[in-house]
Coordinates of C-alpha atoms and ligand atoms in Angstrom, one line a residue:
M25 CA 237.3 266.6 13.4
T26 CA 235.1 266.6 16.3
E27 CA 232.5 263.7 16.5
A28 CA 229.1 264.3 17.5
P29 CA 228.2 262.6 20.7
E30 CA 227.7 259.0 21.3
T31 CA 224.6 259.6 23.1
D32 CA 222.6 262.7 22.2
Q33 CA 221.6 264.1 25.0
T34 CA 221.7 268.0 24.0
A35 CA 218.3 269.6 24.2
F36 CA 217.4 272.4 21.7
S37 CA 217.3 274.6 24.6
D38 CA 220.8 274.4 25.0
L39 CA 221.9 275.5 21.8
G40 CA 221.3 279.4 21.9
L41 CA 218.3 279.2 19.4
D42 CA 216.0 282.6 19.0
P43 CA 212.6 281.9 21.5
R44 CA 210.4 282.2 18.1
V45 CA 212.7 279.6 16.8
M46 CA 212.5 277.1 19.5
G47 CA 208.8 277.8 19.6
T48 CA 208.6 276.8 15.9
I49 CA 210.4 273.5 16.4
E50 CA 208.3 272.7 19.6
K51 CA 205.2 273.0 17.9
M52 CA 206.7 271.0 14.8
G53 CA 207.0 267.9 17.7
Y54 CA 210.8 267.8 17.2
E55 CA 212.0 266.5 20.5
T56 CA 215.6 266.8 20.9
P57 CA 218.2 267.7 18.3
S58 CA 219.7 265.4 15.9
P59 CA 223.6 264.7 16.5
I60 CA 224.6 266.8 13.3
Q61 CA 222.5 269.3 15.0
A62 CA 223.6 269.2 18.4
E63 CA 227.0 269.2 17.0
T64 CA 226.8 272.2 14.6
I65 CA 224.1 274.6 15.7
P66 CA 226.4 276.0 18.4
H67 CA 229.2 276.7 16.4
L68 CA 227.0 278.4 13.7
I69 CA 225.2 280.4 16.5
A70 CA 228.9 281.4 17.2
G71 CA 229.4 282.7 14.1
R72 CA 232.0 280.2 13.1
D73 CA 232.5 278.2 9.7
V74 CA 231.0 274.7 9.4
V75 CA 231.7 271.6 7.4
G76 CA 229.0 269.1 8.3
L77 CA 229.6 265.5 7.1
A78 CA 226.0 264.7 6.6
Q79 CA 223.5 263.4 4.4
T80 CA 219.7 264.0 3.7
G81 CA 217.8 262.5 6.5
T82 CA 220.3 263.5 9.2
G83 CA 218.3 266.8 10.0
K84 CA 221.2 268.9 8.0
T85 CA 218.4 271.6 7.2
A86 CA 217.5 272.6 10.6
A87 CA 221.2 272.3 11.2
F88 CA 222.0 275.4 8.8
A89 CA 218.5 276.9 9.0
L90 CA 217.7 277.5 12.8
P91 CA 221.2 279.3 13.4
A92 CA 220.8 281.7 10.3
L93 CA 217.2 282.3 11.4
T94 CA 218.3 282.9 14.8
H95 CA 220.7 285.8 13.5
M96 CA 218.2 287.1 11.3
A97 CA 215.8 287.2 14.1
A98 CA 218.2 289.4 16.2
D99 CA 219.2 291.9 13.0
Y100 CA 215.0 292.2 12.7
D101 CA 214.8 293.3 16.3
A102 CA 217.9 295.7 16.0
G103 CA 216.2 297.2 12.8
S104 CA 219.1 296.2 10.7
L105 CA 217.3 293.4 8.5
G106 CA 217.1 294.9 5.1
S107 CA 215.2 293.3 2.1
V108 CA 218.5 292.1 0.2
P109 CA 219.2 288.5 0.5
N110 CA 220.9 287.9 4.0
T111 CA 221.2 284.0 3.4
L112 CA 222.2 282.1 0.6
V113 CA 221.5 278.4 0.3
L114 CA 222.7 276.6 -2.5
A115 CA 221.7 273.3 -3.7
P116 CA 222.4 270.6 -6.2
T117 CA 218.7 270.4 -7.9
R118 CA 215.7 272.1 -8.1
E119 CA 213.8 269.4 -6.0
L120 CA 216.1 269.9 -3.1
A121 CA 216.1 273.9 -3.7
I122 CA 212.1 273.7 -3.4
Q123 CA 212.3 271.4 -0.4
V124 CA 214.8 273.2 1.7
A125 CA 212.7 276.6 0.7
E126 CA 209.9 274.9 2.5
A127 CA 211.8 273.8 5.4
F128 CA 213.3 276.9 5.9
A129 CA 209.8 278.8 5.6
S130 CA 208.6 276.4 8.0
Y131 CA 211.1 277.0 10.3
A132 CA 210.6 280.6 10.1
A133 CA 207.0 280.2 10.9
Q134 CA 207.2 282.6 14.2
L135 CA 209.5 285.0 12.9
E136 CA 207.6 288.3 11.4
G137 CA 208.9 289.7 8.1
I138 CA 211.3 286.8 6.6
S139 CA 210.7 285.6 3.4
V140 CA 212.1 282.8 1.4
L141 CA 212.5 282.4 -2.1
P142 CA 213.5 279.4 -4.2
I143 CA 215.6 279.9 -7.7
Y144 CA 216.2 277.2 -10.1
G145 CA 216.6 276.3 -13.5
G146 CA 213.8 274.7 -15.8
A147 CA 211.4 277.4 -14.5
P148 CA 210.3 281.1 -16.3
Y149 CA 212.4 283.7 -15.1
G150 CA 209.1 286.1 -14.6
P151 CA 207.8 284.8 -11.3
Q152 CA 211.6 284.6 -10.0
L153 CA 212.5 288.0 -11.2
A154 CA 209.0 289.4 -9.4
G155 CA 210.1 287.6 -6.3
L156 CA 213.6 288.8 -6.1
R157 CA 212.4 292.3 -6.8
R158 CA 209.8 292.3 -3.7
G159 CA 212.7 291.3 -1.9
A160 CA 213.4 287.9 -0.1
N161 CA 216.0 287.5 3.1
V162 CA 216.4 283.5 2.0
I163 CA 217.6 282.7 -1.2
V164 CA 217.6 278.8 -2.0
G165 CA 219.2 278.5 -5.6
T166 CA 220.8 275.9 -7.8
P167 CA 224.1 277.3 -8.9
G168 CA 223.3 278.0 -12.5
R169 CA 220.5 279.8 -11.7
V170 CA 221.9 281.9 -9.3
I171 CA 224.6 282.9 -11.6
D172 CA 222.3 283.9 -14.0
H173 CA 220.7 286.1 -11.8
M174 CA 223.9 287.7 -10.7
S175 CA 224.6 288.1 -14.2
K176 CA 221.7 289.7 -15.1
G177 CA 222.2 292.2 -12.1
S178 CA 218.7 290.7 -10.5
L179 CA 220.5 288.9 -7.8
D180 CA 222.3 291.3 -5.4
L181 CA 224.5 289.3 -2.8
S182 CA 226.5 292.5 -1.4
E183 CA 225.2 291.7 1.7
V184 CA 224.8 287.9 2.3
K185 CA 225.7 286.9 5.7
H186 CA 225.0 283.1 5.7
L187 CA 226.1 280.9 2.3
I188 CA 225.2 277.2 2.7
L189 CA 226.8 274.6 0.2
D190 CA 223.8 271.9 0.7
E191 CA 225.0 268.5 -0.8
A192 CA 228.3 269.9 -1.8
D193 CA 229.7 266.9 -3.5
E194 CA 226.8 266.3 -5.6
M195 CA 226.7 269.9 -6.7
L196 CA 230.4 269.2 -7.9
R197 CA 229.3 265.7 -9.2
M198 CA 226.4 267.8 -11.5
G199 CA 229.3 269.7 -12.7
F200 CA 228.7 273.1 -11.1
A201 CA 232.2 273.3 -9.5
E202 CA 233.0 276.7 -11.5
E203 CA 229.6 278.2 -10.5
V204 CA 230.2 277.4 -6.6
D205 CA 233.7 278.7 -7.0
K206 CA 232.3 281.7 -8.7
I207 CA 229.4 282.4 -5.9
L208 CA 231.7 281.8 -3.0
A209 CA 234.5 284.3 -4.6
Q210 CA 231.9 287.1 -5.4
T211 CA 230.1 287.0 -1.9
P212 CA 231.4 289.4 0.8
D213 CA 234.5 288.0 2.5
T214 CA 232.5 288.5 6.1
K215 CA 230.2 285.8 5.1
Q216 CA 229.9 282.8 7.0
V217 CA 229.7 279.8 5.3
A218 CA 228.5 276.3 6.0
L219 CA 229.2 273.1 3.7
F220 CA 227.5 269.9 4.3
S221 CA 228.1 267.2 2.3
A222 CA 227.7 263.6 2.3
T223 CA 231.1 262.5 1.4
M224 CA 234.5 264.4 1.5
P225 CA 236.5 264.4 -1.8
R226 CA 239.3 266.3 -2.7
A227 CA 237.2 268.9 -4.5
I228 CA 235.3 269.2 -1.5
R229 CA 238.3 269.8 0.8
R230 CA 239.7 272.5 -1.4
I231 CA 236.5 274.6 -1.6
S232 CA 236.7 274.5 2.3
E233 CA 240.4 275.3 2.4
D234 CA 240.1 278.1 -0.2
Y235 CA 236.8 279.9 1.2
L236 CA 236.0 278.6 4.7
N237 CA 237.7 280.5 7.7
E238 CA 239.1 277.8 10.1
P239 CA 236.0 275.7 10.0
V240 CA 234.9 273.3 12.5
E241 CA 234.5 270.0 11.1
V242 CA 231.6 267.7 12.6
A243 CA 231.1 264.1 11.6
V244 CA 228.4 261.9 12.9
K245 CA 229.9 258.8 14.5
A246 CA 228.6 255.5 13.2
K247 CA 228.0 253.1 15.9
T248 CA 228.7 249.5 14.9
T249 CA 227.4 246.8 17.0
T250 CA 223.8 245.0 16.5
G251 CA 222.8 241.9 17.9
T252 CA 222.9 239.1 15.1
N253 CA 219.5 237.8 16.6
I254 CA 217.8 240.8 15.0
K255 CA 217.0 240.0 11.5
Q256 CA 216.7 243.2 9.3
R257 CA 214.6 244.1 6.5
F258 CA 213.7 247.1 4.8
V259 CA 210.7 248.5 2.5
F260 CA 211.1 250.9 -0.1
I261 CA 207.9 252.9 0.2
K262 CA 206.7 256.6 -0.3
H263 CA 205.7 258.7 2.8
H264 CA 202.1 258.6 2.3
A265 CA 201.5 254.8 2.1
K266 CA 203.5 254.1 5.4
P267 CA 200.2 253.6 7.4
E268 CA 198.6 251.1 5.1
A269 CA 202.1 249.4 4.7
L270 CA 202.3 249.0 8.8
V271 CA 199.0 247.7 8.9
R272 CA 199.7 245.2 6.1
I273 CA 202.8 244.0 7.9
L274 CA 201.1 243.6 11.4
E275 CA 198.5 241.7 10.1
T276 CA 200.2 239.4 8.3
E277 CA 203.4 238.9 10.4
P278 CA 203.1 236.8 13.5
H279 CA 204.2 239.1 16.1
D280 CA 204.0 239.5 19.9
A281 CA 204.4 243.0 20.4
A282 CA 206.0 246.1 18.6
I283 CA 207.4 249.2 19.1
V284 CA 206.8 251.6 16.0
F285 CA 209.3 254.5 16.1
V286 CA 208.3 257.9 14.5
R287 CA 210.2 261.3 14.0
T288 CA 207.6 263.7 16.2
R289 CA 205.5 263.7 18.9
S290 CA 202.4 264.3 16.7
A291 CA 203.6 261.4 14.7
T292 CA 202.9 259.2 17.7
E293 CA 199.6 260.2 18.1
E294 CA 198.6 260.2 14.4
V295 CA 199.9 256.7 13.9
A296 CA 198.6 255.4 17.0
N297 CA 195.2 256.5 16.2
K298 CA 195.5 255.0 13.0
L299 CA 196.2 251.8 14.1
I300 CA 193.5 251.8 16.8
A301 CA 191.1 252.6 14.1
R302 CA 192.3 249.5 12.4
G303 CA 191.4 247.3 15.1
F304 CA 195.0 247.1 16.7
R305 CA 195.8 247.7 20.6
A306 CA 198.3 250.7 20.2
Q307 CA 199.1 253.5 22.4
A308 CA 201.4 256.5 21.8
I309 CA 204.1 257.5 24.0
N310 CA 206.2 260.5 23.6
G311 CA 208.2 262.9 25.9
D312 CA 205.1 265.2 26.4
I313 CA 203.2 262.4 28.5
P314 CA 204.5 262.4 32.3
Q315 CA 207.2 259.9 33.3
N316 CA 204.5 258.0 35.7
L317 CA 201.9 257.9 32.6
R318 CA 204.8 256.6 30.4
E319 CA 205.6 253.9 32.8
K320 CA 201.9 252.9 33.2
T321 CA 202.0 252.6 29.0
V322 CA 205.2 250.1 29.1
E323 CA 203.5 248.3 31.8
S324 CA 200.4 247.6 29.6
L325 CA 202.7 246.2 26.8
K326 CA 204.8 244.0 29.3
D327 CA 201.6 242.5 30.4
G328 CA 199.7 242.3 27.1
R329 CA 197.1 244.8 27.7
I330 CA 198.4 247.0 24.4
D331 CA 200.2 245.3 21.5
V332 CA 201.7 248.0 19.8
L333 CA 203.5 251.1 21.3
V334 CA 204.2 254.1 18.9
A335 CA 207.0 256.2 20.0
T336 CA 209.7 258.8 19.9
D337 CA 213.4 257.7 20.5
V338 CA 213.0 259.8 23.7
A339 CA 210.2 258.3 25.0
A340 CA 211.5 254.6 24.2
R341 CA 215.2 255.4 25.8
G342 CA 215.8 252.3 28.2
L343 CA 212.9 250.5 27.3
D344 CA 213.1 246.7 28.2
V345 CA 210.4 244.5 27.3
E346 CA 210.9 240.9 26.3
R347 CA 207.8 240.4 24.4
I348 CA 208.6 243.1 21.8
S349 CA 209.1 240.8 18.6
H350 CA 208.9 243.4 16.3
V351 CA 210.6 247.0 15.8
F352 CA 209.4 249.4 13.0
N353 CA 211.5 252.5 11.8
Y354 CA 208.4 254.2 10.4
D355 CA 210.5 257.2 10.0
I356 CA 213.9 256.5 9.2
P357 CA 216.2 257.4 12.1
L358 CA 218.1 260.8 11.5
D359 CA 221.7 258.7 12.5
T360 CA 222.8 255.3 12.4
E361 CA 223.1 255.4 16.1
S362 CA 219.5 255.7 16.7
Y363 CA 219.0 252.8 14.3
V364 CA 221.0 250.7 16.6
H365 CA 219.6 251.9 19.7
R366 CA 216.0 251.3 18.4
I367 CA 216.6 247.9 17.2
G368 CA 218.3 246.9 20.0
R369 CA 214.8 246.9 21.6
T370 CA 213.7 243.7 20.3
G371 CA 215.5 240.3 20.6
R372 CA 215.9 240.8 24.1
A373 CA 216.8 238.1 26.9
G374 CA 218.0 235.6 24.0
R375 CA 215.0 235.6 21.7
S376 CA 214.9 236.5 18.0
G377 CA 213.7 240.1 16.9
E378 CA 212.6 241.6 13.7
A379 CA 213.4 244.9 12.6
V380 CA 211.8 246.5 9.8
L381 CA 212.6 249.7 8.2
F382 CA 210.8 252.2 5.8
V383 CA 212.9 254.1 3.2
T384 CA 211.0 256.8 1.3
P385 CA 213.0 257.4 -1.9
R386 CA 215.0 260.3 -0.8
E387 CA 216.3 258.1 2.1
K388 CA 218.1 255.6 -0.1
R389 CA 221.8 257.0 1.3
L390 CA 220.7 256.5 4.8
L391 CA 219.7 252.9 4.1
R392 CA 223.4 252.5 3.1
A393 CA 225.0 254.1 6.0
I394 CA 222.9 252.2 8.0
E395 CA 223.7 248.6 6.4
K396 CA 227.8 250.3 6.7
A397 CA 227.5 251.1 10.3
T398 CA 225.8 247.9 11.9
R399 CA 228.0 245.9 9.3
Q400 CA 225.0 243.6 8.3
P401 CA 222.6 243.5 5.3
V402 CA 219.1 244.8 5.8
E403 CA 217.3 243.0 3.4
Q404 CA 214.3 244.1 1.2
M405 CA 210.8 242.3 2.0
N406 CA 207.8 242.9 -0.4
L407 CA 204.7 244.4 0.9
P408 CA 201.8 241.6 1.7
T409 CA 198.9 241.7 -1.1
V410 CA 195.5 242.2 -0.1
A411 CA 195.4 238.4 -0.8
D412 CA 198.1 237.6 2.1
V413 CA 196.1 240.1 4.4
N414 CA 192.9 238.1 3.4
A415 CA 194.7 234.8 4.1
S416 CA 195.9 235.5 7.4
R417 CA 192.4 237.1 8.3
L418 CA 190.6 234.0 7.2
E419 CA 192.9 231.8 9.3
R420 CA 192.8 234.4 12.4
F421 CA 188.9 234.0 12.0
S422 CA 188.7 230.3 12.0
E423 CA 191.3 229.8 14.9
R424 CA 189.1 232.3 16.8
I425 CA 186.0 230.1 16.2
T426 CA 187.7 226.8 17.3
Q427 CA 189.4 228.5 20.1
T428 CA 186.0 229.5 21.4
L429 CA 184.3 226.1 20.6
S430 CA 187.1 224.3 22.6
S431 CA 187.5 226.7 25.6
E432 CA 183.8 228.1 26.3
D433 CA 180.8 226.4 27.7
L434 CA 178.4 227.2 24.6
E435 CA 175.4 225.4 25.9
E436 CA 173.3 228.3 26.9
Y437 CA 174.2 229.9 23.4
S438 CA 173.6 226.8 21.5
D439 CA 169.9 226.4 22.8
L440 CA 169.3 230.1 21.9
V441 CA 170.3 229.3 18.2
T442 CA 168.3 226.1 17.8
S443 CA 165.1 227.8 19.3
Y444 CA 165.8 230.7 16.8
V445 CA 166.1 228.2 14.2
A446 CA 162.9 226.4 15.0
E447 CA 160.8 229.5 15.3
H448 CA 162.0 231.2 12.1
N449 CA 162.6 228.5 10.0
I450 CA 166.2 229.6 9.2
P451 CA 168.9 227.4 8.3
A452 CA 171.6 227.5 11.3
E453 CA 174.3 228.6 8.5
D454 CA 172.3 231.9 8.0
V455 CA 172.2 232.5 11.8
A456 CA 175.6 232.0 12.0
A457 CA 176.7 234.1 9.2
A458 CA 174.4 237.1 10.8
L459 CA 176.3 236.8 14.0
V460 CA 179.4 236.9 12.4
A461 CA 178.5 240.4 10.9
M462 CA 177.3 241.2 14.5
V463 CA 180.8 240.4 15.7
H464 CA 182.1 242.7 12.9
E465 CA 179.8 245.4 13.4
G466 CA 179.3 246.1 9.7
R467 CA 183.0 246.1 8.9
P468 CA 183.8 243.7 6.1
L469 CA 186.1 240.6 7.1
L470 CA 188.1 240.9 4.3
L471 CA 189.4 243.6 2.0
D472 CA 189.0 244.4 -1.6
E473 CA 191.4 244.5 -4.3
Q474 CA 191.3 247.9 -4.7
G475 CA 194.2 250.2 -3.5
E476 CA 196.2 247.3 -4.5
D477 CA 197.9 249.0 -7.5
E478 CA 198.6 251.8 -5.6
L479 CA 200.3 250.2 -2.8
A480 CA 202.5 248.3 -5.2
R481 CA 203.2 251.8 -6.8
A482 CA 204.2 253.1 -3.7
A483 CA 206.0 250.3 -2.6
A484 CA 208.2 250.7 -5.7
Q485 CA 209.1 247.2 -5.9
S486 CA 211.9 247.9 -8.6
F487 CA 214.1 249.3 -6.2
D488 CA 216.9 247.8 -6.8
R489 CA 220.1 247.0 -4.5
E490 CA 222.6 248.1 -6.8
D491 CA 220.8 251.5 -6.4
R492 CA 222.4 252.0 -2.6
G493 CA 226.3 251.8 -3.7
G494 CA 229.0 254.2 -4.9
A495 CA 228.8 256.1 -8.0
R496 CA 225.5 254.8 -9.2
D497 CA 224.1 256.3 -6.0
R498 CA 224.5 259.6 -7.3
G499 CA 221.4 262.0 -7.6
A500 CA 219.8 259.4 -5.0
R501 CA 217.1 261.9 -4.3
D502 CA 215.8 262.2 -8.1
G503 CA 217.2 258.8 -9.2
G504 CA 220.7 258.2 -9.7
P505 CA 222.3 258.7 -13.5
R506 CA 222.5 255.3 -15.7
D507 CA 225.8 254.2 -16.5
R508 CA 227.6 256.9 -18.7
G509 CA 231.0 254.8 -19.0
P510 CA 233.2 255.1 -21.9
R511 CA 232.2 253.0 -25.0
Q512 CA 234.3 251.3 -27.3
K513 CA 236.1 254.0 -29.4
G514 CA 234.3 255.1 -32.4
A515 CA 231.4 253.0 -31.8
A516 CA 228.1 254.7 -32.4
P517 CA 226.1 255.4 -29.1
V518 CA 222.8 253.7 -29.1
A519 CA 219.9 254.9 -27.4
G520 CA 217.9 252.6 -25.1
A521 CA 214.2 251.9 -25.5
G522 CA 212.4 255.0 -24.8
N523 CA 215.2 257.1 -25.7
A524 CA 217.0 258.8 -28.3
I525 CA 220.4 260.1 -29.1
Y526 CA 220.8 264.1 -29.2
K527 CA 223.4 265.8 -29.9
I528 CA 224.6 269.4 -28.4
A529 CA 227.1 271.9 -29.5
V530 CA 229.7 271.7 -26.9
G531 CA 232.7 268.9 -26.6
R532 CA 236.1 268.8 -25.4
R533 CA 237.3 271.8 -27.0
D534 CA 235.1 273.6 -24.8
G535 CA 236.1 271.6 -21.6
V536 CA 233.1 270.2 -20.9
A537 CA 232.7 266.9 -18.7
P538 CA 229.8 264.6 -18.2
G539 CA 228.9 266.2 -14.9
H540 CA 228.6 269.5 -17.0
I541 CA 226.0 268.1 -19.2
V542 CA 223.7 266.2 -16.6
G543 CA 223.6 269.3 -14.2
A544 CA 222.6 272.0 -17.1
I545 CA 220.0 269.2 -18.5
A546 CA 218.9 267.9 -15.3
N547 CA 218.2 271.4 -13.9
E548 CA 217.2 273.4 -16.7
A549 CA 214.7 270.9 -18.2
G550 CA 213.4 269.1 -15.2
L551 CA 214.7 265.9 -16.1
S552 CA 215.9 263.6 -13.4
A553 CA 219.3 262.3 -13.6
R554 CA 218.2 259.0 -14.2
E555 CA 216.4 260.3 -17.5
I556 CA 220.0 261.1 -19.0
G557 CA 221.7 257.9 -20.2
S558 CA 224.9 257.6 -22.0
I559 CA 227.1 260.8 -22.6
E560 CA 229.7 260.6 -25.2
I561 CA 232.1 263.8 -25.1
R562 CA 233.6 264.7 -28.7
P563 CA 236.1 267.0 -29.7
T564 CA 233.5 269.7 -30.8
H565 CA 230.1 268.4 -29.7
S566 CA 228.8 265.8 -27.5
L567 CA 226.1 262.9 -27.9
V568 CA 223.7 262.5 -25.1
E569 CA 221.0 260.0 -24.5
L570 CA 217.4 261.4 -23.3
P571 CA 213.7 260.4 -23.3
E572 CA 212.7 260.0 -27.0
S573 CA 209.8 262.6 -26.5
L574 CA 210.7 265.9 -24.9
T575 CA 207.7 268.5 -24.0
K576 CA 207.6 271.3 -25.7
D577 CA 208.4 273.0 -22.1
Q578 CA 211.5 271.1 -22.1
W579 CA 212.7 271.8 -25.9
G580 CA 212.0 275.4 -24.9
A581 CA 214.3 275.2 -21.8
L582 CA 216.7 273.5 -23.4
A583 CA 216.9 275.9 -26.3
K584 CA 218.3 278.8 -23.8
T585 CA 220.5 276.3 -21.7
R586 CA 224.0 277.1 -22.0
I587 CA 227.2 275.2 -20.5
G588 CA 230.6 277.1 -19.9
G589 CA 228.6 280.1 -21.6
E590 CA 227.7 278.4 -24.5
L591 CA 224.5 277.7 -26.0
I592 CA 224.1 273.5 -26.4
R593 CA 221.8 274.1 -29.3
L594 CA 220.2 270.6 -28.5
E595 CA 219.2 268.4 -31.4
R596 CA 218.2 265.1 -32.4
D597 CA 221.5 263.2 -33.7
A598 CA 221.0 261.9 -37.2
G599 CA 223.2 259.4 -36.5
P600 CA 225.9 257.6 -38.3
H601 CA 223.6 256.8 -41.0
G602 CA 220.9 259.1 -40.7
T603 CA 218.6 256.6 -39.4
S604 CA 217.1 258.5 -36.4
G605 CA 217.4 261.4 -38.6
P606 CA 216.6 264.9 -38.8
G607 CA 213.1 266.4 -38.8
R608 CA 211.5 263.6 -36.6
K609 CA 208.1 264.5 -34.9
N610 CA 208.4 264.9 -31.5
S611 CA 205.7 264.9 -29.2
D612 CA 204.9 268.4 -28.8
G613 CA 204.7 268.8 -32.3
G614 CA 207.7 270.6 -33.3
Y615 CA 210.5 269.4 -35.8
R616 CA 213.5 269.3 -34.2
G617 CA 217.1 268.4 -34.7
G618 CA 219.3 267.9 -38.1
K619 CA 221.1 270.7 -39.3
K620 CA 220.8 272.3 -42.9
R621 CA 224.5 271.5 -43.6
D622 CA 223.7 267.9 -44.4
G623 CA 222.0 267.9 -47.7
F624 CA 222.2 264.1 -48.0
K625 CA 220.1 263.8 -44.7
D626 CA 217.3 266.3 -46.0
D627 CA 216.9 264.6 -49.2
R628 CA 216.5 261.2 -47.3
F629 CA 213.7 262.8 -45.3
A630 CA 211.9 264.8 -48.1
K631 CA 212.0 261.5 -50.1
K632 CA 210.8 259.4 -47.3
T633 CA 207.9 261.5 -46.1
G634 CA 207.4 263.4 -49.1
K635 CA 207.5 266.7 -46.9
K636 CA 210.2 269.4 -46.7
P637 CA 211.9 269.4 -43.7
R638 CA 211.2 272.2 -41.1
W639 CA 214.6 273.6 -39.7
R640 CA 215.0 275.0 -36.4
D641 CA 216.5 278.5 -36.9
R642 CA 219.9 278.7 -35.5
Ligands
AMP20 P1 216.8 266.6 6.6 O1 218.1 265.7 6.8 O2 216.9 268.2 6.7 O3 216.1 266.4 5.3 O4 215.8 266.2 7.8 C1 215.2 264.9 7.6 C2 213.7 265.1 8.4 O5 213.8 265.0 9.5 C3 212.4 265.8 7.9 O6 211.6 265.3 7.9 C4 212.8 266.8 9.0 O7 211.2 267.4 9.3 C5 213.2 265.8 10.2 N1 213.6 266.6 11.6 C6 215.0 267.5 11.4 N2 215.5 267.4 12.6 C7 214.4 266.7 13.6 C8 214.4 266.8 14.8 N3 215.4 267.3 15.9 N4 213.5 265.8 15.5 C9 212.4 265.1 14.6 N5 212.4 265.2 13.4 C10 213.6 266.1 13.0

């Protein structure tokens, strides 16, 4: 296994990408390839199979999309790019499939005639069939739905040249091993395969051995040293709330100078402008800014003319400014190595430093990787509230008054105020208040409480540390599933609050495992893995804990869901005594569950409600 270079000096121009693809990433503001990109792209361009140990947030989508697009651009120029799929990406969930399809399409922005189509479970077939009929060069799909389309004859994979397995370990955990095998086996032997996975369990090794041709294996090396004088904290936050979160922290934490790391050139400008608009002395620095100007900016930071630098990694390389008290990882770095470099910008010359990392819900795994690599805990911090911000504004304001009173000769101004008071017969406090308003130029001194809830929601305070580890982290992007561990034998499953126990008509005899059930239900009904609770596999059926009220669409999708070719025939479980019994009304107004064969329960229902139960056709 080769390791990505320790310091990433490779340029995008070294990778052999098509000029139009280069143009797009230039426009997107990417400055340098991330380690996984630098290490895999040249091999993929050269046609090799690749196994990449990388998780979401490392830039792996571009790592596989840019070379595939480069090949497609060449085919297009040669007139040999047909309308049947050239590239197939398999992704474990529909959220990821959509996200990858969007990223792929944006990387293809300057390539004429290349289309991308996501196909995933839980969505109607009509639009997907229409899309497939129109023809797409890139298909990004969940394994179950890809198999469905293959067996219906609506997806022709006979000319696939690139097959990418994204989050392969997650796909297997969700029970898609058979589907993945089938797709790999039923696509041309000549295809190039790229397999990306956050972990490398035996099952992934087996896929690699069975279907990849002498793959190059790439892992991003984790660096382990960080100064102990740097306190590391993280905030769990949604992307759109980051600017407000940054401002609140800067307003409430005493700081000297700060450096805010973002991912792209355009983001340096955007974030710096937002900070300037909120009254901070901030400036952007990125690779587009000439070296002499960058040096001037660094000088301004050193001598205190600016306090906040918003930078990309490239622009901040080697930056050594003692007064940097805070490093913000506004965008989480693409690799742990950069994290270590970034936070090393503070805590210089024996001082202590603060490192604050913004983590969006999709990036939980990266947080764990960072903790592992730095071998230091990263503490969760709560975002300052509006009340905190207001308290520090008031404090700063009164400090300014005290300071001005003690340091300035105010006699001349004092005379002005005295004569104004005498002339207009207005109390001095009112005049002082008017002067405060003038100083603030109409901007309120204090924030109002509005918006507080939204930021609190965006900060997802409930994020718990346990979520970051081991098996519980699976499905991290859309929330990991809850504990589905074994229950005492024979004990009846009990649903948690807001949940109910459902029965599905496949069991041990059909060879099902919990992963199959999670995969099928999550993808077809669009439930997140977290919404699927305990699973108990019995010989002929299984019991699954799901939300108590499923929507009409979810019932519709699940009515058509199959596991291992068998319809799952989802219904509400009657429980050992029929208490969660048949015929319960669901939120969609329909009656679900229960089987006619259990006459006892039918009678109970009729007695209780005075109604005749309506049974679902089976
Ligand atoms: P991914 O791991 O593919 O989900 O990518 C994580 C994020 O990094 C996405 O928002 C990408 O747009 C961004 N990204 C990918 N490659 C680069 C790069 N070389 N420079 C800056 N941002 C990047």
